[in-house]
Amino acid sequence: MATRNRPLSPHLQIYAKQVTSVLSILHRITGVTLAFGAFLLANWVISATYGADSFAMAQGVLGSWFGRLVLFGITLSLFYHLGNGIRHLAWDMGKGFELIQLRTSGMFVVAFTLIMTVLTWIAAYSAAGAN
Amino acid sequence: MEMRSHLGRVRGLGSSNDGVGHWWLQRITGVALVPLTIWFVYSAIGLAGADLAQFKTWVGTHANPVLLSLLIFTMFHHGQLGLQVVIEDYVGSEKIKLTLLIMTKFTAIIFGGYSIFAVLRLTLGG
């Protein structure tokens, strides 16, 4: 790889925060969070092959207040990344690039994230009560 | 088709080799993850507070083992592709970059492979 001093774009701190830019970096942050969540899922499934005690321990850790806090963050990240990912797919097809469309679809994704996360946790609490 | 000059290629100018394949795989895995994650969230809700017997019953029911294996495979694949872009964007040092890229790839394959093997064991094994 040749090393030469190519021009750099202005640093990020220069720019004022906008809906579009904040939602854009959130896609990345939630993506990295979900990569971490993938290990929790793997660990959860693998623990079941070690017997009832180790699965109970995995369930116990996930169900503790800290585990629930982490899972809540992962749920938020999941619905955001899912909604915004669909927004990305629409852009890939060349749709939704007008400024007003970008704002509307962005706010729609935020609303979708919050509503779906709350609904999921209401459902999970009622299911946990039944199990 | 190769649009770059030989001199430009040797000097390492222009795009870095195989961007289109990466871009396309990221989209394909992303599209596949839409139904798979919705299915999984729906299933995971029902497994809150479940014991091993309930979990095993769920894993073994109908298409669940197939969907769970597909989810694990696609999730780790998509995650690795995403982390790769983040690492390539933010890590300046070529040595650290390459090390991190190899580590994320290996980790994804090991954890993905192990958990799919776990699904098979829970459904087929004793």
PDB file of C-alpha atoms in Angstrom:
ATOM      1  CA  MET A   1       0.000   0.000   0.000  1.00  0.00           C
ATOM      2  CA  ALA A   2       1.515   3.296  -1.015  1.00  0.00           C
ATOM      3  CA  THR A   3       1.732   5.857   1.769  1.00  0.00           C
ATOM      4  CA  ARG A   4       1.248   9.412   0.680  1.00  0.00           C
ATOM      5  CA  ASN A   5      -0.404  12.423   2.252  1.00  0.00           C
ATOM      6  CA  ARG A   6      -3.836  12.495   0.747  1.00  0.00           C
ATOM      7  CA  PRO A   7      -6.294  15.266   1.656  1.00  0.00           C
ATOM      8  CA  LEU A   8      -8.498  14.590   4.710  1.00  0.00           C
ATOM      9  CA  SER A   9     -12.128  15.622   5.103  1.00  0.00           C
ATOM     10  CA  PRO A  10     -12.883  17.954   8.028  1.00  0.00           C
ATOM     11  CA  HIS A  11     -13.061  16.247  11.406  1.00  0.00           C
ATOM     12  CA  LEU A  12     -16.399  15.141  12.765  1.00  0.00           C
ATOM     13  CA  GLN A  13     -16.452  17.663  15.625  1.00  0.00           C
ATOM     14  CA  ILE A  14     -16.809  20.503  13.100  1.00  0.00           C
ATOM     15  CA  TYR A  15     -20.307  19.505  12.079  1.00  0.00           C
ATOM     16  CA  ALA A  16     -23.497  20.421  13.975  1.00  0.00           C
ATOM     17  CA  LYS A  17     -25.577  17.408  14.951  1.00  0.00           C
ATOM     18  CA  GLN A  18     -28.445  16.600  12.616  1.00  0.00           C
ATOM     19  CA  VAL A  19     -31.142  13.930  12.636  1.00  0.00           C
ATOM     20  CA  THR A  20     -29.510  12.258   9.640  1.00  0.00           C
ATOM     21  CA  SER A  21     -25.978  12.162  11.043  1.00  0.00           C
ATOM     22  CA  VAL A  22     -26.990  11.062  14.558  1.00  0.00           C
ATOM     23  CA  LEU A  23     -29.166   8.252  13.213  1.00  0.00           C
ATOM     24  CA  SER A  24     -26.351   7.228  10.875  1.00  0.00           C
ATOM     25  CA  ILE A  25     -23.782   6.741  13.640  1.00  0.00           C
ATOM     26  CA  LEU A  26     -26.465   5.038  15.769  1.00  0.00           C
ATOM     27  CA  HIS A  27     -26.717   2.355  13.073  1.00  0.00           C
ATOM     28  CA  ARG A  28     -23.050   1.577  13.630  1.00  0.00           C
ATOM     29  CA  ILE A  29     -23.200   1.708  17.425  1.00  0.00           C
ATOM     30  CA  THR A  30     -26.260  -0.564  17.539  1.00  0.00           C
ATOM     31  CA  GLY A  31     -24.572  -2.901  15.038  1.00  0.00           C
ATOM     32  CA  VAL A  32     -21.520  -3.302  17.272  1.00  0.00           C
ATOM     33  CA  THR A  33     -23.823  -3.799  20.285  1.00  0.00           C
ATOM     34  CA  LEU A  34     -25.653  -6.552  18.406  1.00  0.00           C
ATOM     35  CA  ALA A  35     -22.370  -8.274  17.526  1.00  0.00           C
ATOM     36  CA  PHE A  36     -21.814  -8.470  21.286  1.00  0.00           C
ATOM     37  CA  GLY A  37     -25.397  -9.733  21.669  1.00  0.00           C
ATOM     38  CA  ALA A  38     -24.613 -12.519  19.195  1.00  0.00           C
ATOM     39  CA  PHE A  39     -22.152 -13.942  21.723  1.00  0.00           C
ATOM     40  CA  LEU A  40     -24.801 -13.879  24.442  1.00  0.00           C
ATOM     41  CA  LEU A  41     -27.141 -15.813  22.134  1.00  0.00           C
ATOM     42  CA  ALA A  42     -24.391 -18.311  21.296  1.00  0.00           C
ATOM     43  CA  ASN A  43     -23.514 -18.713  24.960  1.00  0.00           C
ATOM     44  CA  TRP A  44     -27.174 -19.219  25.858  1.00  0.00           C
ATOM     45  CA  VAL A  45     -27.645 -21.996  23.273  1.00  0.00           C
ATOM     46  CA  ILE A  46     -24.307 -23.670  24.084  1.00  0.00           C
ATOM     47  CA  SER A  47     -25.038 -23.638  27.842  1.00  0.00           C
ATOM     48  CA  ALA A  48     -28.016 -25.936  27.186  1.00  0.00           C
ATOM     49  CA  THR A  49     -25.665 -28.716  26.024  1.00  0.00           C
ATOM     50  CA  TYR A  50     -23.904 -28.664  29.418  1.00  0.00           C
ATOM     51  CA  GLY A  51     -27.027 -29.728  31.313  1.00  0.00           C
ATOM     52  CA  ALA A  52     -29.914 -28.295  33.327  1.00  0.00           C
ATOM     53  CA  ASP A  53     -27.723 -26.535  35.897  1.00  0.00           C
ATOM     54  CA  SER A  54     -25.635 -24.574  33.429  1.00  0.00           C
ATOM     55  CA  PHE A  55     -28.725 -23.615  31.389  1.00  0.00           C
ATOM     56  CA  ALA A  56     -30.418 -22.491  34.624  1.00  0.00           C
ATOM     57  CA  MET A  57     -27.325 -20.424  35.392  1.00  0.00           C
ATOM     58  CA  ALA A  58     -27.382 -18.799  31.923  1.00  0.00           C
ATOM     59  CA  GLN A  59     -31.086 -18.042  32.364  1.00  0.00           C
ATOM     60  CA  GLY A  60     -30.363 -16.706  35.847  1.00  0.00           C
ATOM     61  CA  VAL A  61     -27.643 -14.346  34.613  1.00  0.00           C
ATOM     62  CA  LEU A  62     -29.845 -13.115  31.727  1.00  0.00           C
ATOM     63  CA  GLY A  63     -32.776 -12.709  34.129  1.00  0.00           C
ATOM     64  CA  SER A  64     -30.852 -10.788  36.808  1.00  0.00           C
ATOM     65  CA  TRP A  65     -31.322  -7.017  36.968  1.00  0.00           C
ATOM     66  CA  PHE A  66     -28.030  -6.513  35.151  1.00  0.00           C
ATOM     67  CA  GLY A  67     -28.836  -9.173  32.565  1.00  0.00           C
ATOM     68  CA  ARG A  68     -32.211  -7.574  31.956  1.00  0.00           C
ATOM     69  CA  LEU A  69     -30.575  -4.170  31.578  1.00  0.00           C
ATOM     70  CA  VAL A  70     -28.173  -5.587  28.964  1.00  0.00           C
ATOM     71  CA  LEU A  71     -31.006  -7.412  27.178  1.00  0.00           C
ATOM     72  CA  PHE A  72     -33.075  -4.214  27.187  1.00  0.00           C
ATOM     73  CA  GLY A  73     -30.196  -2.403  25.481  1.00  0.00           C
ATOM     74  CA  ILE A  74     -29.893  -5.227  22.983  1.00  0.00           C
ATOM     75  CA  THR A  75     -33.639  -5.107  22.284  1.00  0.00           C
ATOM     76  CA  LEU A  76     -33.437  -1.361  21.602  1.00  0.00           C
ATOM     77  CA  SER A  77     -30.394  -1.912  19.373  1.00  0.00           C
ATOM     78  CA  LEU A  78     -32.068  -4.769  17.535  1.00  0.00           C
ATOM     79  CA  PHE A  79     -35.234  -2.885  16.631  1.00  0.00           C
ATOM     80  CA  TYR A  80     -33.286   0.232  15.703  1.00  0.00           C
ATOM     81  CA  HIS A  81     -30.831  -1.679  13.508  1.00  0.00           C
ATOM     82  CA  LEU A  82     -33.705  -3.659  11.965  1.00  0.00           C
ATOM     83  CA  GLY A  83     -35.782  -0.567  11.162  1.00  0.00           C
ATOM     84  CA  ASN A  84     -32.839   1.506   9.999  1.00  0.00           C
ATOM     85  CA  GLY A  85     -31.474  -1.464   8.042  1.00  0.00           C
ATOM     86  CA  ILE A  86     -34.703  -1.552   6.042  1.00  0.00           C
ATOM     87  CA  ARG A  87     -34.254   2.209   5.523  1.00  0.00           C
ATOM     88  CA  HIS A  88     -30.782   1.445   4.165  1.00  0.00           C
ATOM     89  CA  LEU A  89     -32.186  -1.177   1.789  1.00  0.00           C
ATOM     90  CA  ALA A  90     -34.646   1.414   0.457  1.00  0.00           C
ATOM     91  CA  TRP A  91     -31.731   3.796  -0.179  1.00  0.00           C
ATOM     92  CA  ASP A  92     -29.891   1.005  -1.965  1.00  0.00           C
ATOM     93  CA  MET A  93     -32.841   0.873  -4.349  1.00  0.00           C
ATOM     94  CA  GLY A  94     -32.519   4.622  -4.846  1.00  0.00           C
ATOM     95  CA  LYS A  95     -35.605   5.558  -2.831  1.00  0.00           C
ATOM     96  CA  GLY A  96     -36.139   8.108  -0.054  1.00  0.00           C
ATOM     97  CA  PHE A  97     -33.254  10.517  -0.541  1.00  0.00           C
ATOM     98  CA  GLU A  98     -35.239  13.794  -0.310  1.00  0.00           C
ATOM     99  CA  LEU A  99     -34.461  15.686   2.904  1.00  0.00           C
ATOM    100  CA  ILE A 100     -38.055  15.569   4.097  1.00  0.00           C
ATOM    101  CA  GLN A 101     -38.221  11.809   3.374  1.00  0.00           C
ATOM    102  CA  LEU A 102     -34.969  11.245   5.284  1.00  0.00           C
ATOM    103  CA  ARG A 103     -36.352  13.052   8.347  1.00  0.00           C
ATOM    104  CA  THR A 104     -39.722  11.301   8.181  1.00  0.00           C
ATOM    105  CA  SER A 105     -38.276   7.803   7.719  1.00  0.00           C
ATOM    106  CA  GLY A 106     -35.713   8.498  10.467  1.00  0.00           C
ATOM    107  CA  MET A 107     -38.332   9.576  12.988  1.00  0.00           C
ATOM    108  CA  PHE A 108     -40.479   6.633  11.941  1.00  0.00           C
ATOM    109  CA  VAL A 109     -37.590   4.264  12.748  1.00  0.00           C
ATOM    110  CA  VAL A 110     -37.108   5.901  16.165  1.00  0.00           C
ATOM    111  CA  ALA A 111     -40.825   5.530  16.955  1.00  0.00           C
ATOM    112  CA  PHE A 112     -40.784   1.912  15.693  1.00  0.00           C
ATOM    113  CA  THR A 113     -37.791   1.153  17.938  1.00  0.00           C
ATOM    114  CA  LEU A 114     -39.394   2.549  21.092  1.00  0.00           C
ATOM    115  CA  ILE A 115     -42.827   1.004  20.498  1.00  0.00           C
ATOM    116  CA  MET A 116     -41.496  -2.452  19.565  1.00  0.00           C
ATOM    117  CA  THR A 117     -39.074  -2.513  22.507  1.00  0.00           C
ATOM    118  CA  VAL A 118     -41.807  -1.650  25.008  1.00  0.00           C
ATOM    119  CA  LEU A 119     -44.221  -4.189  23.478  1.00  0.00           C
ATOM    120  CA  THR A 120     -41.528  -6.902  23.511  1.00  0.00           C
ATOM    121  CA  TRP A 121     -40.779  -6.328  27.192  1.00  0.00           C
ATOM    122  CA  ILE A 122     -44.430  -6.273  28.190  1.00  0.00           C
ATOM    123  CA  ALA A 123     -44.834  -9.607  26.378  1.00  0.00           C
ATOM    124  CA  ALA A 124     -41.639 -11.021  27.923  1.00  0.00           C
ATOM    125  CA  TYR A 125     -42.706 -10.098  31.459  1.00  0.00           C
ATOM    126  CA  SER A 126     -46.086 -11.731  31.042  1.00  0.00           C
ATOM    127  CA  ALA A 127     -44.421 -14.841  29.525  1.00  0.00           C
ATOM    128  CA  ALA A 128     -41.868 -15.022  32.344  1.00  0.00           C
ATOM    129  CA  GLY A 129     -44.741 -14.949  34.820  1.00  0.00           C
ATOM    130  CA  ALA A 130     -46.347 -17.919  33.037  1.00  0.00           C
ATOM    131  CA  ASN A 131     -43.169 -20.081  32.823  1.00  0.00           C
TER     132      ASN A 131
ATOM    133  CA  MET B   1     -13.862  -5.709 -15.789  1.00  0.00           C
ATOM    134  CA  GLU B   2     -10.651  -4.053 -14.640  1.00  0.00           C
ATOM    135  CA  MET B   3     -11.007  -0.292 -14.969  1.00  0.00           C
ATOM    136  CA  ARG B   4      -7.796   0.651 -13.183  1.00  0.00           C
ATOM    137  CA  SER B   5      -4.392   1.144 -14.742  1.00  0.00           C
ATOM    138  CA  HIS B   6      -1.652  -1.358 -13.914  1.00  0.00           C
ATOM    139  CA  LEU B   7       0.462   1.376 -12.343  1.00  0.00           C
ATOM    140  CA  GLY B   8      -2.444   2.499 -10.138  1.00  0.00           C
ATOM    141  CA  ARG B   9      -3.044  -1.076  -9.003  1.00  0.00           C
ATOM    142  CA  VAL B  10       0.582  -1.661  -8.075  1.00  0.00           C
ATOM    143  CA  ARG B  11       0.685   1.589  -6.108  1.00  0.00           C
ATOM    144  CA  GLY B  12      -2.406   0.520  -4.178  1.00  0.00           C
ATOM    145  CA  LEU B  13      -4.568   3.354  -5.438  1.00  0.00           C
ATOM    146  CA  GLY B  14      -8.308   3.134  -5.847  1.00  0.00           C
ATOM    147  CA  SER B  15     -10.681   0.685  -4.216  1.00  0.00           C
ATOM    148  CA  SER B  16      -9.344  -2.141  -2.069  1.00  0.00           C
ATOM    149  CA  ASN B  17      -9.960  -5.283  -4.069  1.00  0.00           C
ATOM    150  CA  ASP B  18     -13.347  -6.841  -3.313  1.00  0.00           C
ATOM    151  CA  GLY B  19     -15.761  -4.211  -2.069  1.00  0.00           C
ATOM    152  CA  VAL B  20     -18.716  -5.247  -4.238  1.00  0.00           C
ATOM    153  CA  GLY B  21     -18.770  -8.827  -2.928  1.00  0.00           C
ATOM    154  CA  HIS B  22     -18.687  -7.552   0.660  1.00  0.00           C
ATOM    155  CA  TRP B  23     -21.380  -4.960   0.026  1.00  0.00           C
ATOM    156  CA  TRP B  24     -23.660  -7.505  -1.631  1.00  0.00           C
ATOM    157  CA  LEU B  25     -23.208 -10.154   1.107  1.00  0.00           C
ATOM    158  CA  GLN B  26     -23.943  -7.555   3.775  1.00  0.00           C
ATOM    159  CA  ARG B  27     -27.249  -6.752   2.048  1.00  0.00           C
ATOM    160  CA  ILE B  28     -28.196 -10.387   1.434  1.00  0.00           C
ATOM    161  CA  THR B  29     -27.500 -11.406   5.039  1.00  0.00           C
ATOM    162  CA  GLY B  30     -29.306  -8.256   6.209  1.00  0.00           C
ATOM    163  CA  VAL B  31     -32.426  -9.129   4.207  1.00  0.00           C
ATOM    164  CA  ALA B  32     -32.341 -12.710   5.541  1.00  0.00           C
ATOM    165  CA  LEU B  33     -32.035 -11.444   9.106  1.00  0.00           C
ATOM    166  CA  VAL B  34     -35.274  -9.428   8.914  1.00  0.00           C
ATOM    167  CA  PRO B  35     -37.632 -12.437   9.149  1.00  0.00           C
ATOM    168  CA  LEU B  36     -35.153 -14.511  11.203  1.00  0.00           C
ATOM    169  CA  THR B  37     -34.778 -11.915  13.974  1.00  0.00           C
ATOM    170  CA  ILE B  38     -38.531 -11.236  14.113  1.00  0.00           C
ATOM    171  CA  TRP B  39     -39.090 -14.988  14.486  1.00  0.00           C
ATOM    172  CA  PHE B  40     -36.397 -15.187  17.163  1.00  0.00           C
ATOM    173  CA  VAL B  41     -37.659 -12.248  19.248  1.00  0.00           C
ATOM    174  CA  TYR B  42     -41.141 -13.759  19.149  1.00  0.00           C
ATOM    175  CA  SER B  43     -39.704 -17.139  20.264  1.00  0.00           C
ATOM    176  CA  ALA B  44     -37.350 -15.703  22.897  1.00  0.00           C
ATOM    177  CA  ILE B  45     -40.242 -13.892  24.577  1.00  0.00           C
ATOM    178  CA  GLY B  46     -41.873 -17.262  25.223  1.00  0.00           C
ATOM    179  CA  LEU B  47     -38.611 -18.629  26.654  1.00  0.00           C
ATOM    180  CA  ALA B  48     -38.190 -15.972  29.352  1.00  0.00           C
ATOM    181  CA  GLY B  49     -37.621 -17.911  32.569  1.00  0.00           C
ATOM    182  CA  ALA B  50     -37.809 -21.320  30.829  1.00  0.00           C
ATOM    183  CA  ASP B  51     -35.953 -24.353  32.203  1.00  0.00           C
ATOM    184  CA  LEU B  52     -33.841 -26.783  30.130  1.00  0.00           C
ATOM    185  CA  ALA B  53     -36.759 -29.126  29.393  1.00  0.00           C
ATOM    186  CA  GLN B  54     -38.863 -26.265  28.023  1.00  0.00           C
ATOM    187  CA  PHE B  55     -35.903 -24.962  26.011  1.00  0.00           C
ATOM    188  CA  LYS B  56     -35.185 -28.396  24.524  1.00  0.00           C
ATOM    189  CA  THR B  57     -38.832 -28.816  23.566  1.00  0.00           C
ATOM    190  CA  TRP B  58     -38.747 -25.469  21.798  1.00  0.00           C
ATOM    191  CA  VAL B  59     -35.449 -26.175  19.990  1.00  0.00           C
ATOM    192  CA  GLY B  60     -36.776 -29.512  18.762  1.00  0.00           C
ATOM    193  CA  THR B  61     -40.156 -28.306  17.525  1.00  0.00           C
ATOM    194  CA  HIS B  62     -40.899 -28.246  13.767  1.00  0.00           C
ATOM    195  CA  ALA B  63     -38.622 -25.894  11.826  1.00  0.00           C
ATOM    196  CA  ASN B  64     -37.136 -24.270  14.961  1.00  0.00           C
ATOM    197  CA  PRO B  65     -33.726 -26.021  14.816  1.00  0.00           C
ATOM    198  CA  VAL B  66     -33.327 -25.061  11.149  1.00  0.00           C
ATOM    199  CA  LEU B  67     -34.383 -21.457  11.728  1.00  0.00           C
ATOM    200  CA  LEU B  68     -32.163 -21.153  14.811  1.00  0.00           C
ATOM    201  CA  SER B  69     -29.146 -22.532  12.918  1.00  0.00           C
ATOM    202  CA  LEU B  70     -29.821 -20.193   9.994  1.00  0.00           C
ATOM    203  CA  LEU B  71     -30.175 -17.273  12.394  1.00  0.00           C
ATOM    204  CA  ILE B  72     -26.858 -18.078  14.099  1.00  0.00           C
ATOM    205  CA  PHE B  73     -25.026 -18.508  10.782  1.00  0.00           C
ATOM    206  CA  THR B  74     -26.453 -15.339   9.198  1.00  0.00           C
ATOM    207  CA  MET B  75     -26.102 -13.284  12.377  1.00  0.00           C
ATOM    208  CA  PHE B  76     -22.399 -14.065  12.826  1.00  0.00           C
ATOM    209  CA  HIS B  77     -21.749 -13.622   9.109  1.00  0.00           C
ATOM    210  CA  HIS B  78     -23.496 -10.226   9.014  1.00  0.00           C
ATOM    211  CA  GLY B  79     -21.827  -9.211  12.287  1.00  0.00           C
ATOM    212  CA  GLN B  80     -18.381 -10.099  11.005  1.00  0.00           C
ATOM    213  CA  LEU B  81     -18.954  -8.121   7.793  1.00  0.00           C
ATOM    214  CA  GLY B  82     -20.136  -5.119   9.809  1.00  0.00           C
ATOM    215  CA  LEU B  83     -17.285  -5.212  12.318  1.00  0.00           C
ATOM    216  CA  GLN B  84     -14.872  -5.488   9.402  1.00  0.00           C
ATOM    217  CA  VAL B  85     -16.079  -2.149   8.023  1.00  0.00           C
ATOM    218  CA  VAL B  86     -15.870  -0.504  11.452  1.00  0.00           C
ATOM    219  CA  ILE B  87     -12.315  -1.799  11.959  1.00  0.00           C
ATOM    220  CA  GLU B  88     -11.241  -0.767   8.454  1.00  0.00           C
ATOM    221  CA  ASP B  89     -12.669   2.721   9.036  1.00  0.00           C
ATOM    222  CA  TYR B  90     -11.234   3.467  12.456  1.00  0.00           C
ATOM    223  CA  VAL B  91      -8.022   1.480  12.892  1.00  0.00           C
ATOM    224  CA  GLY B  92      -5.074   3.252  11.309  1.00  0.00           C
ATOM    225  CA  SER B  93      -2.227   0.811  11.922  1.00  0.00           C
ATOM    226  CA  GLU B  94      -2.054  -1.917   9.267  1.00  0.00           C
ATOM    227  CA  LYS B  95      -0.741  -4.480  11.775  1.00  0.00           C
ATOM    228  CA  ILE B  96      -3.448  -3.911  14.375  1.00  0.00           C
ATOM    229  CA  LYS B  97      -6.079  -3.736  11.642  1.00  0.00           C
ATOM    230  CA  LEU B  98      -5.084  -7.083  10.147  1.00  0.00           C
ATOM    231  CA  THR B  99      -4.877  -8.687  13.597  1.00  0.00           C
ATOM    232  CA  LEU B 100      -8.352  -7.453  14.538  1.00  0.00           C
ATOM    233  CA  LEU B 101      -9.809  -8.518  11.180  1.00  0.00           C
ATOM    234  CA  ILE B 102      -8.451 -12.042  11.564  1.00  0.00           C
ATOM    235  CA  MET B 103      -9.567 -12.217  15.201  1.00  0.00           C
ATOM    236  CA  THR B 104     -13.153 -11.163  14.448  1.00  0.00           C
ATOM    237  CA  LYS B 105     -13.337 -13.670  11.598  1.00  0.00           C
ATOM    238  CA  PHE B 106     -12.014 -16.538  13.713  1.00  0.00           C
ATOM    239  CA  THR B 107     -14.210 -15.630  16.681  1.00  0.00           C
ATOM    240  CA  ALA B 108     -17.326 -15.459  14.516  1.00  0.00           C
ATOM    241  CA  ILE B 109     -16.576 -18.848  12.960  1.00  0.00           C
ATOM    242  CA  ILE B 110     -15.774 -20.506  16.296  1.00  0.00           C
ATOM    243  CA  PHE B 111     -18.825 -19.185  18.174  1.00  0.00           C
ATOM    244  CA  GLY B 112     -21.140 -19.591  15.180  1.00  0.00           C
ATOM    245  CA  GLY B 113     -19.880 -23.116  14.517  1.00  0.00           C
ATOM    246  CA  TYR B 114     -20.041 -24.136  18.159  1.00  0.00           C
ATOM    247  CA  SER B 115     -23.584 -22.860  18.677  1.00  0.00           C
ATOM    248  CA  ILE B 116     -24.884 -24.506  15.487  1.00  0.00           C
ATOM    249  CA  PHE B 117     -23.242 -27.728  16.671  1.00  0.00           C
ATOM    250  CA  ALA B 118     -25.028 -27.192  20.002  1.00  0.00           C
ATOM    251  CA  VAL B 119     -28.379 -26.918  18.190  1.00  0.00           C
ATOM    252  CA  LEU B 120     -27.661 -30.203  16.376  1.00  0.00           C
ATOM    253  CA  ARG B 121     -26.686 -31.905  19.620  1.00  0.00           C
ATOM    254  CA  LEU B 122     -29.801 -30.686  21.416  1.00  0.00           C
ATOM    255  CA  THR B 123     -32.034 -31.986  18.638  1.00  0.00           C
ATOM    256  CA  LEU B 124     -30.242 -35.123  17.380  1.00  0.00           C
ATOM    257  CA  GLY B 125     -27.974 -36.201  20.237  1.00  0.00           C
ATOM    258  CA  GLY B 126     -28.836 -37.654  23.633  1.00  0.00           C
TER     259      GLY B 126
END
